[in-house]
Short mmCIF file of C-alpha atoms and ligand atoms in Angstrom, two decimals:
data_model
loop_
_atom_site.label_atom_id
_atom_site.label_comp_id
_atom_site.label_asym_id
_atom_site.label_seq_id
_atom_site.Cartn_x
_atom_site.Cartn_y
_atom_site.Cartn_z
CA MET A 1 121.39 71.05 70.33
CA LYS A 2 122.62 69.49 73.56
CA VAL A 3 121.04 70.98 76.66
CA GLY A 4 122.24 69.85 80.08
CA PHE A 5 120.51 69.89 83.42
CA VAL A 6 121.87 69.55 86.93
CA TYR A 7 119.75 67.87 89.55
CA ASP A 8 120.38 65.73 92.62
CA PRO A 9 118.10 64.53 95.44
CA ILE A 10 120.46 66.23 97.90
CA TYR A 11 118.67 69.47 96.99
CA LEU A 12 115.59 68.09 98.75
CA LYS A 13 117.56 67.70 101.98
CA HIS A 14 117.58 71.47 102.48
CA ASP A 15 114.48 71.04 104.65
CA THR A 16 112.65 74.32 105.21
CA GLY A 17 109.33 72.81 106.31
CA GLN A 18 106.35 74.99 105.35
CA HIS A 19 108.51 77.88 104.13
CA VAL A 20 107.58 79.12 100.61
CA GLU A 21 111.06 78.06 99.42
CA ASN A 22 110.57 74.34 100.00
CA VAL A 23 111.24 70.91 98.47
CA ARG A 24 107.95 70.92 96.55
CA ARG A 25 109.42 73.47 94.14
CA LEU A 26 112.03 71.09 92.75
CA GLU A 27 109.72 68.08 93.03
CA ALA A 28 107.16 69.90 90.85
CA ILE A 29 109.81 70.81 88.26
CA THR A 30 111.32 67.34 87.98
CA SER A 31 107.99 65.53 87.84
CA HIS A 32 106.70 67.96 85.19
CA LEU A 33 109.84 67.41 83.08
CA GLU A 34 109.33 63.65 83.39
CA GLN A 35 105.59 63.62 82.71
CA THR A 36 105.94 65.77 79.62
CA GLY A 37 108.77 63.62 78.26
CA LEU A 38 111.06 66.63 78.12
CA LYS A 39 113.62 65.08 80.46
CA GLN A 40 114.54 62.52 77.78
CA GLN A 41 115.68 65.37 75.53
CA LEU A 42 118.16 66.62 78.15
CA THR A 43 121.69 65.59 79.10
CA PRO A 44 122.14 64.98 82.85
CA ILE A 45 125.11 66.71 84.51
CA LYS A 46 126.21 65.37 87.87
CA PRO A 47 126.76 67.99 90.56
CA ARG A 48 129.49 67.85 93.19
CA PRO A 49 130.06 69.82 96.37
CA ALA A 50 131.83 73.14 95.80
CA THR A 51 135.17 73.27 97.58
CA ILE A 52 135.90 75.78 100.34
CA ALA A 53 138.34 77.46 97.95
CA GLU A 54 135.55 77.86 95.39
CA LEU A 55 133.09 79.25 97.96
CA SER A 56 135.85 81.61 99.09
CA LEU A 57 135.91 83.17 95.63
CA VAL A 58 132.79 85.02 96.84
CA HIS A 59 132.31 84.41 100.58
CA ARG A 60 134.43 85.08 103.64
CA GLU A 61 135.78 81.94 105.25
CA GLN A 62 134.33 82.94 108.61
CA TYR A 63 130.87 83.07 107.03
CA ILE A 64 131.29 79.64 105.38
CA LEU A 65 132.24 78.22 108.81
CA HIS A 66 129.24 79.93 110.38
CA ILE A 67 126.87 78.11 107.97
CA GLN A 68 128.67 74.80 108.52
CA GLU A 69 128.41 75.18 112.30
CA ALA A 70 124.75 76.22 112.12
CA ALA A 71 124.05 72.97 110.22
CA GLN A 72 125.95 70.94 112.81
CA ARG A 73 123.75 72.47 115.50
CA GLY A 74 120.67 71.29 113.58
CA GLY A 75 119.94 74.44 111.61
CA GLY A 76 117.45 77.20 112.45
CA TRP A 77 116.68 80.73 111.32
CA LEU A 78 119.57 82.81 109.96
CA ASP A 79 117.46 85.93 109.58
CA MET A 80 113.73 86.73 109.41
CA ASP A 81 113.36 85.04 106.00
CA THR A 82 116.06 82.43 105.80
CA VAL A 83 115.91 79.05 107.48
CA MET A 84 118.16 76.00 107.27
CA SER A 85 118.21 72.37 108.44
CA SER A 86 121.03 70.05 109.46
CA ASP A 87 121.61 68.99 105.83
CA SER A 88 121.41 72.49 104.36
CA TYR A 89 125.15 73.09 104.39
CA ASP A 90 125.72 69.98 102.26
CA ALA A 91 122.82 70.89 99.95
CA ALA A 92 124.21 74.42 99.58
CA LEU A 93 127.68 73.06 98.73
CA TYR A 94 126.04 70.96 95.98
CA ALA A 95 123.97 73.93 94.79
CA ALA A 96 127.11 76.01 94.27
CA GLY A 97 128.90 72.94 92.87
CA GLY A 98 125.92 72.29 90.59
CA ALA A 99 126.16 75.78 89.11
CA ILE A 100 129.90 75.26 88.67
CA GLU A 101 129.47 71.88 86.94
CA ALA A 102 126.78 73.27 84.62
CA THR A 103 129.18 76.08 83.74
CA GLU A 104 132.07 73.66 83.28
CA ALA A 105 129.99 71.43 80.96
CA VAL A 106 129.11 74.46 78.81
CA MET A 107 132.68 75.84 78.83
CA ASN A 108 134.24 72.53 77.78
CA GLY A 109 131.66 71.95 75.07
CA GLU A 110 130.05 68.86 76.60
CA VAL A 111 126.68 70.62 76.15
CA ASN A 112 125.60 73.79 74.33
CA SER A 113 123.69 75.20 77.29
CA ALA A 114 122.64 74.04 80.74
CA PHE A 115 120.25 74.70 83.60
CA ALA A 116 121.22 74.02 87.24
CA LEU A 117 118.01 73.00 89.03
CA VAL A 118 119.33 73.67 92.50
CA ARG A 119 118.28 74.92 95.90
CA PRO A 120 118.92 76.76 98.14
CA PRO A 121 118.93 79.69 95.71
CA GLY A 122 121.80 82.16 95.76
CA HIS A 123 121.49 85.70 94.44
CA HIS A 124 120.78 87.43 97.76
CA ALA A 125 123.70 85.81 99.62
CA THR A 126 126.43 88.39 100.23
CA THR A 127 130.10 87.85 101.04
CA GLN A 128 129.25 87.46 104.71
CA ARG A 129 125.52 87.14 105.11
CA ALA A 130 122.70 84.69 104.34
CA MET A 131 119.50 86.40 103.35
CA GLY A 132 116.39 86.08 101.19
CA PHE A 133 116.35 82.23 101.36
CA CYS A 134 119.96 82.14 100.04
CA LEU A 135 123.05 80.63 101.70
CA PHE A 136 125.83 80.65 99.08
CA ASN A 137 125.68 82.72 95.89
CA ASN A 138 125.64 79.95 93.29
CA VAL A 139 125.77 82.15 90.19
CA ALA A 140 128.42 84.50 91.58
CA ILE A 141 130.59 81.51 92.53
CA ALA A 142 130.13 79.94 89.07
CA ALA A 143 131.04 83.27 87.45
CA LYS A 144 134.21 83.62 89.53
CA TYR A 145 135.06 80.00 88.69
CA ALA A 146 134.60 80.70 84.97
CA LEU A 147 136.75 83.86 85.12
CA ALA A 148 139.74 81.53 85.31
CA LYS A 149 138.87 80.43 81.75
CA CYS A 150 137.47 83.57 80.14
CA GLU A 151 137.64 87.34 80.45
CA ARG A 152 134.11 88.71 80.17
CA ILE A 153 130.93 87.26 81.66
CA LEU A 154 127.41 88.60 81.49
CA ILE A 155 124.99 87.77 84.30
CA ILE A 156 121.30 88.39 83.58
CA ASP A 157 119.01 88.22 86.62
CA PHE A 158 115.27 88.17 85.86
CA ASP A 159 114.16 87.06 89.33
CA VAL A 160 111.53 89.52 90.60
CA HIS A 161 113.90 90.52 93.41
CA HIS A 162 117.14 92.41 92.97
CA GLY A 163 120.21 90.17 93.28
CA ASN A 164 121.98 92.32 95.85
CA GLY A 165 124.57 89.63 96.63
CA THR A 166 125.56 89.19 92.99
CA GLN A 167 125.72 92.94 92.44
CA GLU A 168 127.95 93.29 95.49
CA ALA A 169 130.26 90.46 94.38
CA PHE A 170 131.07 92.20 91.09
CA TYR A 171 130.45 95.88 91.87
CA ASP A 172 134.09 96.79 91.30
CA ASN A 173 134.84 94.06 88.72
CA PRO A 174 134.80 95.22 85.08
CA GLN A 175 135.00 91.61 83.85
CA VAL A 176 131.44 90.83 84.92
CA LEU A 177 128.45 92.76 83.59
CA TYR A 178 125.46 92.34 85.92
CA ILE A 179 122.03 93.21 84.49
CA SER A 180 118.99 92.85 86.73
CA THR A 181 115.30 93.38 86.04
CA HIS A 182 113.29 93.51 89.27
CA GLN A 183 110.25 94.96 90.99
CA TYR A 184 111.18 98.23 92.68
CA PRO A 185 110.93 99.47 95.33
CA PHE A 186 110.82 96.00 96.83
CA TYR A 187 112.86 93.44 98.80
CA PRO A 188 115.83 93.68 99.37
CA GLY A 189 115.78 97.46 98.76
CA THR A 190 118.80 97.68 96.46
CA GLY A 191 118.79 97.89 92.67
CA SER A 192 118.17 101.55 91.79
CA THR A 193 119.24 102.87 88.40
CA GLU A 194 121.95 104.91 90.14
CA GLU A 195 123.81 101.78 91.27
CA THR A 196 126.06 101.28 88.25
CA GLY A 197 129.32 99.87 89.63
CA SER A 198 132.44 101.53 90.97
CA GLY A 199 135.94 102.40 89.80
CA THR A 200 136.89 100.69 86.54
CA ALA A 201 133.61 98.77 86.77
CA LYS A 202 131.47 101.90 86.46
CA GLY A 203 128.69 100.94 84.04
CA ALA A 204 129.12 97.17 84.56
CA THR A 205 126.08 97.05 86.84
CA VAL A 206 122.84 97.77 84.99
CA ASN A 207 119.73 97.93 87.13
CA ILE A 208 116.29 97.96 85.54
CA PRO A 209 113.93 98.64 88.45
CA LEU A 210 110.39 98.07 87.19
CA PRO A 211 107.08 99.11 88.69
CA GLY A 212 104.77 96.44 90.11
CA GLY A 213 102.32 95.27 87.47
CA SER A 214 104.90 95.01 84.69
CA GLY A 215 104.20 92.09 82.38
CA ASP A 216 105.28 90.47 79.12
CA ALA A 217 105.16 93.70 77.10
CA GLU A 218 107.25 95.69 79.58
CA TYR A 219 109.83 92.95 79.94
CA GLN A 220 110.10 92.58 76.18
CA GLN A 221 110.64 96.35 75.87
CA VAL A 222 113.43 96.51 78.45
CA PHE A 223 115.10 93.39 77.08
CA GLU A 224 115.09 94.73 73.52
CA GLN A 225 115.96 98.31 74.38
CA ILE A 226 118.42 97.89 77.26
CA VAL A 227 119.57 94.30 77.84
CA VAL A 228 120.37 93.54 74.19
CA PRO A 229 122.37 96.70 73.36
CA VAL A 230 124.28 96.67 76.69
CA ALA A 231 125.16 92.98 76.16
CA LYS A 232 126.30 93.56 72.57
CA ARG A 233 128.52 96.42 73.66
CA PHE A 234 130.10 94.27 76.40
CA LYS A 235 130.72 91.21 74.16
CA PRO A 236 130.60 88.49 76.82
CA GLN A 237 132.22 85.08 76.30
CA LEU A 238 129.69 83.38 78.58
CA ILE A 239 126.20 84.26 79.79
CA LEU A 240 124.92 83.16 83.20
CA VAL A 241 121.29 83.63 84.16
CA SER A 242 119.84 83.96 87.64
CA ALA A 243 116.53 82.42 86.65
CA GLY A 244 113.85 83.40 89.13
CA TYR A 245 110.27 82.71 88.16
CA ASP A 246 108.64 84.73 90.94
CA THR A 247 108.08 87.31 88.20
CA HIS A 248 105.12 85.17 87.07
CA TRP A 249 101.67 86.75 87.51
CA ALA A 250 100.41 83.85 89.66
CA ASP A 251 103.32 84.13 92.09
CA GLU A 252 102.15 85.51 95.41
CA LEU A 253 105.47 86.93 96.58
CA ALA A 254 105.41 89.86 94.17
CA LEU A 255 103.22 91.86 91.82
CA MET A 256 104.62 91.29 88.35
CA GLN A 257 102.45 89.90 85.55
CA VAL A 258 104.83 87.90 83.35
CA SER A 259 103.34 84.73 81.82
CA VAL A 260 105.03 81.46 80.87
CA THR A 261 104.96 82.77 77.30
CA GLY A 262 106.67 85.94 78.54
CA PHE A 263 109.49 83.94 80.15
CA ALA A 264 109.91 81.98 76.90
CA GLN A 265 110.21 85.30 75.06
CA MET A 266 112.93 86.51 77.45
CA VAL A 267 114.82 83.23 77.16
CA LYS A 268 114.64 83.49 73.36
CA ILE A 269 116.24 86.92 73.50
CA ILE A 270 118.93 85.69 75.90
CA LYS A 271 119.63 82.62 73.76
CA GLY A 272 119.87 84.89 70.71
CA LEU A 273 122.51 86.94 72.52
CA ALA A 274 124.45 83.83 73.51
CA ASP A 275 124.33 82.48 69.95
CA GLU A 276 125.46 85.78 68.48
CA LEU A 277 128.05 86.83 71.07
CA CYS A 278 129.52 83.77 72.76
CA GLY A 279 129.14 80.61 70.74
CA GLY A 280 125.87 79.81 72.49
CA ARG A 281 127.54 79.39 75.90
CA LEU A 282 124.63 79.88 78.28
CA VAL A 283 124.00 78.64 81.83
CA PHE A 284 120.83 79.05 83.88
CA SER A 285 120.67 78.60 87.64
CA LEU A 286 117.40 78.46 89.55
CA GLU A 287 116.63 81.29 91.96
CA GLY A 288 113.02 82.06 93.03
CA GLY A 289 109.57 80.99 91.86
CA TYR A 290 106.97 80.03 94.45
CA ASN A 291 103.77 79.17 92.59
CA ILE A 292 104.81 75.62 91.83
CA THR A 293 102.52 75.16 88.81
CA ALA A 294 103.82 78.35 87.22
CA LEU A 295 107.38 77.46 88.20
CA ALA A 296 107.28 73.97 86.64
CA ALA A 297 105.68 75.24 83.42
CA SER A 298 108.13 78.15 83.16
CA VAL A 299 111.20 75.96 83.68
CA LYS A 300 109.90 73.56 81.03
CA ALA A 301 109.34 76.49 78.66
CA THR A 302 112.91 77.61 79.32
CA PHE A 303 114.22 74.16 78.36
CA ASP A 304 111.98 74.12 75.27
CA VAL A 305 113.50 77.37 74.05
CA LEU A 306 117.04 76.15 74.77
CA LEU A 307 116.31 72.95 72.84
CA GLY A 308 114.85 74.89 69.93
CA ASN A 309 111.37 73.40 70.42
CA THR A 310 108.78 75.71 68.93
CA ASN A 311 105.61 74.59 70.69
CA ILE A 312 105.67 76.40 74.05
CA GLU A 313 102.86 75.34 76.36
CA ASP A 314 101.42 78.00 78.65
CA PRO A 315 98.87 76.18 80.84
CA LEU A 316 98.25 79.25 83.03
CA GLY A 317 97.75 81.77 80.22
CA GLN A 318 97.88 85.50 80.58
CA THR A 319 97.44 87.40 83.85
CA ARG A 320 94.07 87.37 85.54
CA TYR A 321 94.72 90.72 87.19
CA GLN A 322 93.53 93.92 85.66
CA PHE A 323 95.99 96.46 87.06
CA ALA A 324 98.27 97.96 84.45
CA ALA A 325 101.83 99.02 85.12
CA PRO A 326 102.51 102.73 84.80
CA GLY A 327 104.23 103.58 81.51
CA ILE A 328 107.93 102.72 81.54
CA ALA A 329 109.08 104.89 78.63
CA PRO A 330 110.56 107.55 80.98
CA LEU A 331 112.39 104.82 82.93
CA ILE A 332 113.85 103.31 79.75
CA LYS A 333 114.96 106.76 78.61
CA ALA A 334 116.64 107.45 81.96
CA ILE A 335 118.49 104.12 81.96
CA LYS A 336 119.65 104.68 78.38
CA GLU A 337 121.07 108.03 79.42
CA ILE A 338 122.79 106.66 82.51
CA HIS A 339 124.41 103.91 80.42
CA SER A 340 125.10 106.04 77.33
CA LEU A 341 122.88 104.01 75.01
CA ARG A 342 121.57 105.68 71.90
ZN1 ZN B 401 113.01 86.27 94.05
#
């Protein structure tokens, strides 16, 4: 089993200072992969900058220029949450290019699966707006890139936030099935069950808005009862994952209670889908995750599952919080009805 990873020090040049989305996230991941010896089991994939033509598959050219010019002026705040430095444009080009190269390596059979360890993250970036720490939508760009080589792509987004930018990019595109699990109501406000796509793409957006407090059991339920049957019906040829680990219980940005073990369980289900439906072709791209200990352990667990390693370490254990999520059976039933699942 060949598992690739994309990383480059240029991702540390997106300097956000003391912002929660900072260089320490990737530093923690890479040092944990080295210290545990896991890195030696992986195949490095070299990123490159995405071209303007590739970025334009998702973003307006005027917006791309706006980010380039903001970097030339030394960076600054793009909205209340999103900050950039003078090197952020270059880092963002390599983040999108990293997701593309991971996808390319999987598509051409160089590796079985891959994980792009990139920043800035991408799933909130819209066609013409930076938001939620995101500049360019790495996964959406990689998906559009891959559509030149295949017909049906599934994007699974388990970041705790709804990937509004990704949803928007494919809202009217029946070739891309977007499934998101997220805390709701929550930032950025989108992601209700009623948002299902438009025109011929009606049904190709599947939102699973979960109540705060949801943990391993709830995620396993919605993966088994919604994600798996919707994916099997769609029959993707490639699966991309917006891998956000801010769903972990120790993450302070949100209220979910997923453990490292819970992430491993989700990744197992996703890998099972890829093996069954699309020759194993599976690409992860890093989105959120702000408790760096939980992040590093969860990314390692993800690689362990992709490699077929059976011993998954969970140094943080199960949630320390006592609040239970409200029952989600009515929600699952409603989503099944909306998407005509038995
Ligand atoms: Zn997030």
